[in-house]
Amino acid sequence: MREVPSLMSLCIHSLKKELIHDDDLVPVVFELPHELFDTLVLSLPPLALQNVQAQTPFEDHNYQEFTDDCFRNGRKRGRHWKFNTAWRALYKLRWPDLVEQIEPVDWQQMYWEMHLQNCLDEATEIALLPSFNGCIGDIRIPDAILKYIGVDGQENHLTSDYLKLSYHCQVFGCYARCLRLQHILCTAETCHLLRTGKLKSLVLRWIRSKEHIDGLCKLLNQNSETLTSLEFIHCKLSPNFFNAICGSLLIQSMQTHGIQHFSINTSSFLEHNLFSLPVGLSSFLSSGRSLCSLKFCDNQLGRNFAKMISGWLSDFNKRSSGGPLSSLGIGKSLQSLRVLNLRGNNLRKDDAESLRYALVHMPNLEDLDISDNSIEDEGIRSLIPYFVEATERCSSLADLNLENCDLSCNGVTQLLNTLSTFKGPLKSLSLADNCLGSQVAVALGKFLQTSIEVLNIGGIGLGSTGFQELQEGMTKELKLVKINISKNHGGIETAKFFSKLMSLAPKLGEVNAAYNFMPVESLSIICAALKVTNGNLDRLDLRENTLDYQLAQASMLNGIECNGRPIVILPIRSAADAPYDDDP
């Protein structure tokens, strides 16, 4: 028998719809006893909750009172706290997979920002249709999205305002801080629709024409005083493009910009005959005073772009030898840089020399990624003096990525010997997908004794001999938290290395040992090590090894868990039956 609803639940259900459309009813709600008010707030759909919170009486001192601590933490007492709790519950209901990844101070702001992003994404799909020729603001919001906020798009009494993108931009645009826009929405109309926003972060995709740039520049200019992060993905760029965005971002009273994070990913140039960095981009890089992160990643900009970057970097050497860089502004612009990512830009060994001189002018650099550039041993030798000098001046470098750089054992051995005496806070190093061979194991073993916490040596060709030598070089407790030893064809020696690693690395939390051709007998060695001491380990990847997973599930791995979840990830099928490709 179905449960009979209580009088309170019936009243709350009736109030939900009324509070969405009838603002006159909201003041009456604040006359409810506290317990009834709290129950109602936690039951309201987003639009009703928005209306109630917007009309919270300021004279309600019992619930709007602040303390200094509450203000600093963004948490108000009483009813405001209930509002924030209600918004978090609504966010979790709509985006359950995202709620654990964030912990904002203001869940109301976060809810409407994500809602607006969903509306813009739907509008983008419609605007991209060849048949679309209307106004972006008139695009209808799907019923599925409207229902999430408490609106039934089929109700006859609804005005058309609720159904249009323009309503959602005008009402909820003020909550927008971080947005993603495709080229089709980079128009003067979109800029007008988002005029109440105070954007801090903007991700742009498929910008290709002057029309897109003109609309984008209006949006950038509109948010120039608040915008701190700008990312371009799958765009076609031109010198005029950079000239335009640089001018749009400048804060006129200061002739500088406030961008802290700038990124160009998987993009290309419209012109193919450029041999120097566009003036606009160079000007942008030199006019920043708070630039923390600079990323040019996986771009299809051609060999010429490598020359442009190299030429720009080499200017540091020329200018520093001829006088102070501060007169050109570029020295100051890079002093605040903490992240430099030049992954996949076709840089060569000669470019590494130019990079070395630029790094000297980045005293606060913490993360350097030059992976997927064929700098070879000669290039890495050009950078070694930087690491030596960095030790002397107490460098901040903590993360270094050199994946797939066509390095050999000789160059990496020299690097590891240098880093083994590095006095900086280096915590993470990736040498993955370089053909180093087993000979590098001695230098690696020595390096493991440092304060390194994250190490990626996947696909470097250690083989069983390399794992044996690594074991011999490990003589004291390690600080490792995460290590990737996958794709090294180590066989059973991989399991023996893991066993010794477990006894020496009490803080180890994650190990990737996939694709190592470990035979079935390796499993008993691994399980024995895990049962003696699994410490903080919560993930061991053994996929694509020749292990009998049925046997493992039946007995050997019983009880080997972390927080109720299995630690070991086993192959779905035998690696002997599966094709294997260890190309990076």
mmCIF file with all atom_site columns, N, CA and C in Angstrom, residues 19-70:
data_model
loop_
_atom_site.group_PDB
_atom_site.id
_atom_site.type_symbol
_atom_site.label_atom_id
_atom_site.label_alt_id
_atom_site.label_comp_id
_atom_site.label_asym_id
_atom_site.label_entity_id
_atom_site.label_seq_id
_atom_site.pdbx_PDB_ins_code
_atom_site.Cartn_x
_atom_site.Cartn_y
_atom_site.Cartn_z
_atom_site.occupancy
_atom_site.B_iso_or_equiv
_atom_site.pdbx_formal_charge
_atom_site.auth_seq_id
_atom_site.auth_comp_id
_atom_site.auth_asym_id
_atom_site.auth_atom_id
_atom_site.pdbx_PDB_model_num
ATOM 1   N N  . LEU A 1 19 ? 6.316  29.284 -5.432  1.00 0.00 ? 19 LEU A N  1
ATOM 2   C CA . LEU A 1 19 ? 7.486  30.120 -5.146  1.00 0.00 ? 19 LEU A CA 1
ATOM 3   C C  . LEU A 1 19 ? 8.329  30.401 -6.395  1.00 0.00 ? 19 LEU A C  1
ATOM 4   N N  . ILE A 1 20 ? 8.129  29.607 -7.432  1.00 0.00 ? 20 ILE A N  1
ATOM 5   C CA . ILE A 1 20 ? 8.845  29.873 -8.686  1.00 0.00 ? 20 ILE A CA 1
ATOM 6   C C  . ILE A 1 20 ? 8.234  31.068 -9.407  1.00 0.00 ? 20 ILE A C  1
ATOM 7   N N  . HIS A 1 21 ? 6.895  31.158 -9.397  1.00 0.00 ? 21 HIS A N  1
ATOM 8   C CA . HIS A 1 21 ? 6.212  32.156 -10.218 1.00 0.00 ? 21 HIS A CA 1
ATOM 9   C C  . HIS A 1 21 ? 5.623  33.318 -9.427  1.00 0.00 ? 21 HIS A C  1
ATOM 10  N N  . ASP A 1 22 ? 5.472  33.176 -8.122  1.00 0.00 ? 22 ASP A N  1
ATOM 11  C CA . ASP A 1 22 ? 4.795  34.199 -7.331  1.00 0.00 ? 22 ASP A CA 1
ATOM 12  C C  . ASP A 1 22 ? 5.751  34.803 -6.305  1.00 0.00 ? 22 ASP A C  1
ATOM 13  N N  . ASP A 1 23 ? 6.340  35.946 -6.629  1.00 0.00 ? 23 ASP A N  1
ATOM 14  C CA . ASP A 1 23 ? 7.261  36.599 -5.709  1.00 0.00 ? 23 ASP A CA 1
ATOM 15  C C  . ASP A 1 23 ? 6.553  37.139 -4.470  1.00 0.00 ? 23 ASP A C  1
ATOM 16  N N  . ASP A 1 24 ? 5.234  37.404 -4.572  1.00 0.00 ? 24 ASP A N  1
ATOM 17  C CA . ASP A 1 24 ? 4.501  37.964 -3.431  1.00 0.00 ? 24 ASP A CA 1
ATOM 18  C C  . ASP A 1 24 ? 4.402  36.977 -2.282  1.00 0.00 ? 24 ASP A C  1
ATOM 19  N N  . LEU A 1 25 ? 4.555  35.712 -2.583  1.00 0.00 ? 25 LEU A N  1
ATOM 20  C CA . LEU A 1 25 ? 4.436  34.694 -1.540  1.00 0.00 ? 25 LEU A CA 1
ATOM 21  C C  . LEU A 1 25 ? 5.709  34.539 -0.725  1.00 0.00 ? 25 LEU A C  1
ATOM 22  N N  . VAL A 1 26 ? 6.850  34.988 -1.270  1.00 0.00 ? 26 VAL A N  1
ATOM 23  C CA . VAL A 1 26 ? 8.131  34.760 -0.617  1.00 0.00 ? 26 VAL A CA 1
ATOM 24  C C  . VAL A 1 26 ? 8.215  35.385 0.777   1.00 0.00 ? 26 VAL A C  1
ATOM 25  N N  . PRO A 1 27 ? 7.790  36.661 0.985   1.00 0.00 ? 27 PRO A N  1
ATOM 26  C CA . PRO A 1 27 ? 7.887  37.238 2.340   1.00 0.00 ? 27 PRO A CA 1
ATOM 27  C C  . PRO A 1 27 ? 7.129  36.437 3.389   1.00 0.00 ? 27 PRO A C  1
ATOM 28  N N  . VAL A 1 28 ? 6.028  35.801 2.967   1.00 0.00 ? 28 VAL A N  1
ATOM 29  C CA . VAL A 1 28 ? 5.240  35.012 3.912   1.00 0.00 ? 28 VAL A CA 1
ATOM 30  C C  . VAL A 1 28 ? 6.041  33.809 4.403   1.00 0.00 ? 28 VAL A C  1
ATOM 31  N N  . VAL A 1 29 ? 6.883  33.261 3.533   1.00 0.00 ? 29 VAL A N  1
ATOM 32  C CA . VAL A 1 29 ? 7.682  32.084 3.889   1.00 0.00 ? 29 VAL A CA 1
ATOM 33  C C  . VAL A 1 29 ? 8.609  32.386 5.061   1.00 0.00 ? 29 VAL A C  1
ATOM 34  N N  . PHE A 1 30 ? 9.111  33.618 5.139   1.00 0.00 ? 30 PHE A N  1
ATOM 35  C CA . PHE A 1 30 ? 10.035 33.975 6.207   1.00 0.00 ? 30 PHE A CA 1
ATOM 36  C C  . PHE A 1 30 ? 9.356  34.099 7.573   1.00 0.00 ? 30 PHE A C  1
ATOM 37  N N  . GLU A 1 31 ? 8.028  34.039 7.556   1.00 0.00 ? 31 GLU A N  1
ATOM 38  C CA . GLU A 1 31 ? 7.291  34.052 8.822   1.00 0.00 ? 31 GLU A CA 1
ATOM 39  C C  . GLU A 1 31 ? 7.126  32.658 9.405   1.00 0.00 ? 31 GLU A C  1
ATOM 40  N N  . LEU A 1 32 ? 7.513  31.644 8.636   1.00 0.00 ? 32 LEU A N  1
ATOM 41  C CA . LEU A 1 32 ? 7.391  30.272 9.123   1.00 0.00 ? 32 LEU A CA 1
ATOM 42  C C  . LEU A 1 32 ? 8.331  30.027 10.301  1.00 0.00 ? 32 LEU A C  1
ATOM 43  N N  . PRO A 1 33 ? 7.967  29.127 11.209  1.00 0.00 ? 33 PRO A N  1
ATOM 44  C CA . PRO A 1 33 ? 8.910  28.719 12.268  1.00 0.00 ? 33 PRO A CA 1
ATOM 45  C C  . PRO A 1 33 ? 10.188 28.171 11.653  1.00 0.00 ? 33 PRO A C  1
ATOM 46  N N  . HIS A 1 34 ? 11.258 28.285 12.387  1.00 0.00 ? 34 HIS A N  1
ATOM 47  C CA . HIS A 1 34 ? 12.569 27.915 11.853  1.00 0.00 ? 34 HIS A CA 1
ATOM 48  C C  . HIS A 1 34 ? 12.609 26.485 11.323  1.00 0.00 ? 34 HIS A C  1
ATOM 49  N N  . GLU A 1 35 ? 12.045 25.544 12.044  1.00 0.00 ? 35 GLU A N  1
ATOM 50  C CA . GLU A 1 35 ? 12.103 24.147 11.624  1.00 0.00 ? 35 GLU A CA 1
ATOM 51  C C  . GLU A 1 35 ? 11.363 23.926 10.312  1.00 0.00 ? 35 GLU A C  1
ATOM 52  N N  . LEU A 1 36 ? 10.184 24.564 10.171  1.00 0.00 ? 36 LEU A N  1
ATOM 53  C CA . LEU A 1 36 ? 9.427  24.437 8.932   1.00 0.00 ? 36 LEU A CA 1
ATOM 54  C C  . LEU A 1 36 ? 10.163 25.122 7.778   1.00 0.00 ? 36 LEU A C  1
ATOM 55  N N  . PHE A 1 37 ? 10.752 26.278 8.076   1.00 0.00 ? 37 PHE A N  1
ATOM 56  C CA . PHE A 1 37 ? 11.497 27.008 7.048   1.00 0.00 ? 37 PHE A CA 1
ATOM 57  C C  . PHE A 1 37 ? 12.667 26.163 6.537   1.00 0.00 ? 37 PHE A C  1
ATOM 58  N N  . ASP A 1 38 ? 13.417 25.573 7.452   1.00 0.00 ? 38 ASP A N  1
ATOM 59  C CA . ASP A 1 38 ? 14.564 24.757 7.056   1.00 0.00 ? 38 ASP A CA 1
ATOM 60  C C  . ASP A 1 38 ? 14.142 23.562 6.217   1.00 0.00 ? 38 ASP A C  1
ATOM 61  N N  . THR A 1 39 ? 13.047 22.907 6.613   1.00 0.00 ? 39 THR A N  1
ATOM 62  C CA . THR A 1 39 ? 12.544 21.761 5.858   1.00 0.00 ? 39 THR A CA 1
ATOM 63  C C  . THR A 1 39 ? 12.140 22.175 4.452   1.00 0.00 ? 39 THR A C  1
ATOM 64  N N  . LEU A 1 40 ? 11.488 23.340 4.361   1.00 0.00 ? 40 LEU A N  1
ATOM 65  C CA . LEU A 1 40 ? 11.058 23.843 3.063   1.00 0.00 ? 40 LEU A CA 1
ATOM 66  C C  . LEU A 1 40 ? 12.251 24.144 2.163   1.00 0.00 ? 40 LEU A C  1
ATOM 67  N N  . VAL A 1 41 ? 13.256 24.836 2.704   1.00 0.00 ? 41 VAL A N  1
ATOM 68  C CA . VAL A 1 41 ? 14.431 25.235 1.925   1.00 0.00 ? 41 VAL A CA 1
ATOM 69  C C  . VAL A 1 41 ? 15.124 24.013 1.332   1.00 0.00 ? 41 VAL A C  1
ATOM 70  N N  . LEU A 1 42 ? 15.248 22.960 2.117   1.00 0.00 ? 42 LEU A N  1
ATOM 71  C CA . LEU A 1 42 ? 15.940 21.763 1.646   1.00 0.00 ? 42 LEU A CA 1
ATOM 72  C C  . LEU A 1 42 ? 15.110 20.943 0.666   1.00 0.00 ? 42 LEU A C  1
ATOM 73  N N  . SER A 1 43 ? 13.863 21.382 0.410   1.00 0.00 ? 43 SER A N  1
ATOM 74  C CA . SER A 1 43 ? 12.981 20.650 -0.502  1.00 0.00 ? 43 SER A CA 1
ATOM 75  C C  . SER A 1 43 ? 12.726 21.413 -1.799  1.00 0.00 ? 43 SER A C  1
ATOM 76  N N  . LEU A 1 44 ? 13.164 22.662 -1.882  1.00 0.00 ? 44 LEU A N  1
ATOM 77  C CA . LEU A 1 44 ? 12.821 23.508 -3.022  1.00 0.00 ? 44 LEU A CA 1
ATOM 78  C C  . LEU A 1 44 ? 13.657 23.187 -4.260  1.00 0.00 ? 44 LEU A C  1
ATOM 79  N N  . PRO A 1 45 ? 13.046 23.318 -5.444  1.00 0.00 ? 45 PRO A N  1
ATOM 80  C CA . PRO A 1 45 ? 13.823 23.229 -6.692  1.00 0.00 ? 45 PRO A CA 1
ATOM 81  C C  . PRO A 1 45 ? 14.644 24.507 -6.860  1.00 0.00 ? 45 PRO A C  1
ATOM 82  N N  . PRO A 1 46 ? 15.636 24.500 -7.744  1.00 0.00 ? 46 PRO A N  1
ATOM 83  C CA . PRO A 1 46 ? 16.561 25.636 -7.844  1.00 0.00 ? 46 PRO A CA 1
ATOM 84  C C  . PRO A 1 46 ? 15.924 27.001 -8.063  1.00 0.00 ? 46 PRO A C  1
ATOM 85  N N  . LEU A 1 47 ? 14.967 27.123 -8.974  1.00 0.00 ? 47 LEU A N  1
ATOM 86  C CA . LEU A 1 47 ? 14.378 28.446 -9.226  1.00 0.00 ? 47 LEU A CA 1
ATOM 87  C C  . LEU A 1 47 ? 13.627 28.977 -8.019  1.00 0.00 ? 47 LEU A C  1
ATOM 88  N N  . ALA A 1 48 ? 12.914 28.104 -7.318  1.00 0.00 ? 48 ALA A N  1
ATOM 89  C CA . ALA A 1 48 ? 12.197 28.526 -6.114  1.00 0.00 ? 48 ALA A CA 1
ATOM 90  C C  . ALA A 1 48 ? 13.185 28.925 -5.027  1.00 0.00 ? 48 ALA A C  1
ATOM 91  N N  . LEU A 1 49 ? 14.230 28.126 -4.859  1.00 0.00 ? 49 LEU A N  1
ATOM 92  C CA . LEU A 1 49 ? 15.256 28.449 -3.862  1.00 0.00 ? 49 LEU A CA 1
ATOM 93  C C  . LEU A 1 49 ? 15.921 29.785 -4.189  1.00 0.00 ? 49 LEU A C  1
ATOM 94  N N  . GLN A 1 50 ? 16.149 30.026 -5.479  1.00 0.00 ? 50 GLN A N  1
ATOM 95  C CA . GLN A 1 50 ? 16.744 31.291 -5.920  1.00 0.00 ? 50 GLN A CA 1
ATOM 96  C C  . GLN A 1 50 ? 15.865 32.474 -5.515  1.00 0.00 ? 50 GLN A C  1
ATOM 97  N N  . ASN A 1 51 ? 14.564 32.356 -5.743  1.00 0.00 ? 51 ASN A N  1
ATOM 98  C CA . ASN A 1 51 ? 13.639 33.439 -5.402  1.00 0.00 ? 51 ASN A CA 1
ATOM 99  C C  . ASN A 1 51 ? 13.581 33.693 -3.904  1.00 0.00 ? 51 ASN A C  1
ATOM 100 N N  . VAL A 1 52 ? 13.577 32.621 -3.132  1.00 0.00 ? 52 VAL A N  1
ATOM 101 C CA . VAL A 1 52 ? 13.537 32.770 -1.676  1.00 0.00 ? 52 VAL A CA 1
ATOM 102 C C  . VAL A 1 52 ? 14.814 33.419 -1.163  1.00 0.00 ? 52 VAL A C  1
ATOM 103 N N  . GLN A 1 53 ? 15.960 32.933 -1.610  1.00 0.00 ? 53 GLN A N  1
ATOM 104 C CA . GLN A 1 53 ? 17.225 33.476 -1.115  1.00 0.00 ? 53 GLN A CA 1
ATOM 105 C C  . GLN A 1 53 ? 17.410 34.929 -1.535  1.00 0.00 ? 53 GLN A C  1
ATOM 106 N N  . ALA A 1 54 ? 16.953 35.272 -2.743  1.00 0.00 ? 54 ALA A N  1
ATOM 107 C CA . ALA A 1 54 ? 17.116 36.641 -3.243  1.00 0.00 ? 54 ALA A CA 1
ATOM 108 C C  . ALA A 1 54 ? 16.347 37.649 -2.401  1.00 0.00 ? 54 ALA A C  1
ATOM 109 N N  . GLN A 1 55 ? 15.299 37.187 -1.716  1.00 0.00 ? 55 GLN A N  1
ATOM 110 C CA . GLN A 1 55 ? 14.477 38.108 -0.920  1.00 0.00 ? 55 GLN A CA 1
ATOM 111 C C  . GLN A 1 55 ? 14.679 37.927 0.575   1.00 0.00 ? 55 GLN A C  1
ATOM 112 N N  . THR A 1 56 ? 15.794 37.312 0.960   1.00 0.00 ? 56 THR A N  1
ATOM 113 C CA . THR A 1 56 ? 16.085 37.156 2.383   1.00 0.00 ? 56 THR A CA 1
ATOM 114 C C  . THR A 1 56 ? 16.160 38.538 3.035   1.00 0.00 ? 56 THR A C  1
ATOM 115 N N  . PRO A 1 57 ? 15.356 38.789 4.065   1.00 0.00 ? 57 PRO A N  1
ATOM 116 C CA . PRO A 1 57 ? 15.360 40.120 4.694   1.00 0.00 ? 57 PRO A CA 1
ATOM 117 C C  . PRO A 1 57 ? 16.655 40.363 5.458   1.00 0.00 ? 57 PRO A C  1
ATOM 118 N N  . PHE A 1 58 ? 17.320 41.489 5.202   1.00 0.00 ? 58 PHE A N  1
ATOM 119 C CA . PHE A 1 58 ? 18.586 41.797 5.862   1.00 0.00 ? 58 PHE A CA 1
ATOM 120 C C  . PHE A 1 58 ? 18.397 42.055 7.348   1.00 0.00 ? 58 PHE A C  1
ATOM 121 N N  . GLU A 1 59 ? 17.148 42.419 7.747   1.00 0.00 ? 59 GLU A N  1
ATOM 122 C CA . GLU A 1 59 ? 16.941 42.728 9.159   1.00 0.00 ? 59 GLU A CA 1
ATOM 123 C C  . GLU A 1 59 ? 16.809 41.474 10.009  1.00 0.00 ? 59 GLU A C  1
ATOM 124 N N  . ASP A 1 60 ? 16.855 40.306 9.342   1.00 0.00 ? 60 ASP A N  1
ATOM 125 C CA . ASP A 1 60 ? 16.757 39.049 10.076  1.00 0.00 ? 60 ASP A CA 1
ATOM 126 C C  . ASP A 1 60 ? 18.104 38.744 10.721  1.00 0.00 ? 60 ASP A C  1
ATOM 127 N N  . HIS A 1 61 ? 18.387 39.425 11.832  1.00 0.00 ? 61 HIS A N  1
ATOM 128 C CA . HIS A 1 61 ? 19.716 39.335 12.436  1.00 0.00 ? 61 HIS A CA 1
ATOM 129 C C  . HIS A 1 61 ? 20.025 37.959 12.998  1.00 0.00 ? 61 HIS A C  1
ATOM 130 N N  . ASN A 1 62 ? 19.001 37.201 13.351  1.00 0.00 ? 62 ASN A N  1
ATOM 131 C CA . ASN A 1 62 ? 19.244 35.880 13.907  1.00 0.00 ? 62 ASN A CA 1
ATOM 132 C C  . ASN A 1 62 ? 19.908 34.955 12.898  1.00 0.00 ? 62 ASN A C  1
ATOM 133 N N  . TYR A 1 63 ? 19.697 35.253 11.593  1.00 0.00 ? 63 TYR A N  1
ATOM 134 C CA . TYR A 1 63 ? 20.171 34.323 10.584  1.00 0.00 ? 63 TYR A CA 1
ATOM 135 C C  . TYR A 1 63 ? 21.142 34.921 9.584   1.00 0.00 ? 63 TYR A C  1
ATOM 136 N N  . GLN A 1 64 ? 21.254 36.235 9.547   1.00 0.00 ? 64 GLN A N  1
ATOM 137 C CA . GLN A 1 64 ? 22.169 36.853 8.604   1.00 0.00 ? 64 GLN A CA 1
ATOM 138 C C  . GLN A 1 64 ? 23.399 37.421 9.293   1.00 0.00 ? 64 GLN A C  1
ATOM 139 N N  . GLU A 1 65 ? 23.562 37.122 10.558  1.00 0.00 ? 65 GLU A N  1
ATOM 140 C CA . GLU A 1 65 ? 24.673 37.655 11.314  1.00 0.00 ? 65 GLU A CA 1
ATOM 141 C C  . GLU A 1 65 ? 25.978 36.981 10.890  1.00 0.00 ? 65 GLU A C  1
ATOM 142 N N  . PHE A 1 66 ? 27.026 37.789 10.795  1.00 0.00 ? 66 PHE A N  1
ATOM 143 C CA . PHE A 1 66 ? 28.341 37.270 10.422  1.00 0.00 ? 66 PHE A CA 1
ATOM 144 C C  . PHE A 1 66 ? 29.267 37.310 11.630  1.00 0.00 ? 66 PHE A C  1
ATOM 145 N N  . THR A 1 67 ? 30.197 36.387 11.657  1.00 0.00 ? 67 THR A N  1
ATOM 146 C CA . THR A 1 67 ? 31.362 36.560 12.509  1.00 0.00 ? 67 THR A CA 1
ATOM 147 C C  . THR A 1 67 ? 32.547 36.685 11.581  1.00 0.00 ? 67 THR A C  1
ATOM 148 N N  . ASP A 1 68 ? 33.681 37.170 12.062  1.00 0.00 ? 68 ASP A N  1
ATOM 149 C CA . ASP A 1 68 ? 34.844 37.318 11.197  1.00 0.00 ? 68 ASP A CA 1
ATOM 150 C C  . ASP A 1 68 ? 35.252 35.989 10.590  1.00 0.00 ? 68 ASP A C  1
ATOM 151 N N  . ASP A 1 69 ? 35.226 34.942 11.418  1.00 0.00 ? 69 ASP A N  1
ATOM 152 C CA . ASP A 1 69 ? 35.638 33.635 10.925  1.00 0.00 ? 69 ASP A CA 1
ATOM 153 C C  . ASP A 1 69 ? 34.674 33.124 9.859   1.00 0.00 ? 69 ASP A C  1
ATOM 154 N N  . CYS A 1 70 ? 33.369 33.349 10.097  1.00 0.00 ? 70 CYS A N  1
ATOM 155 C CA . CYS A 1 70 ? 32.375 32.883 9.139   1.00 0.00 ? 70 CYS A CA 1
ATOM 156 C C  . CYS A 1 70 ? 32.538 33.608 7.810   1.00 0.00 ? 70 CYS A C  1
#
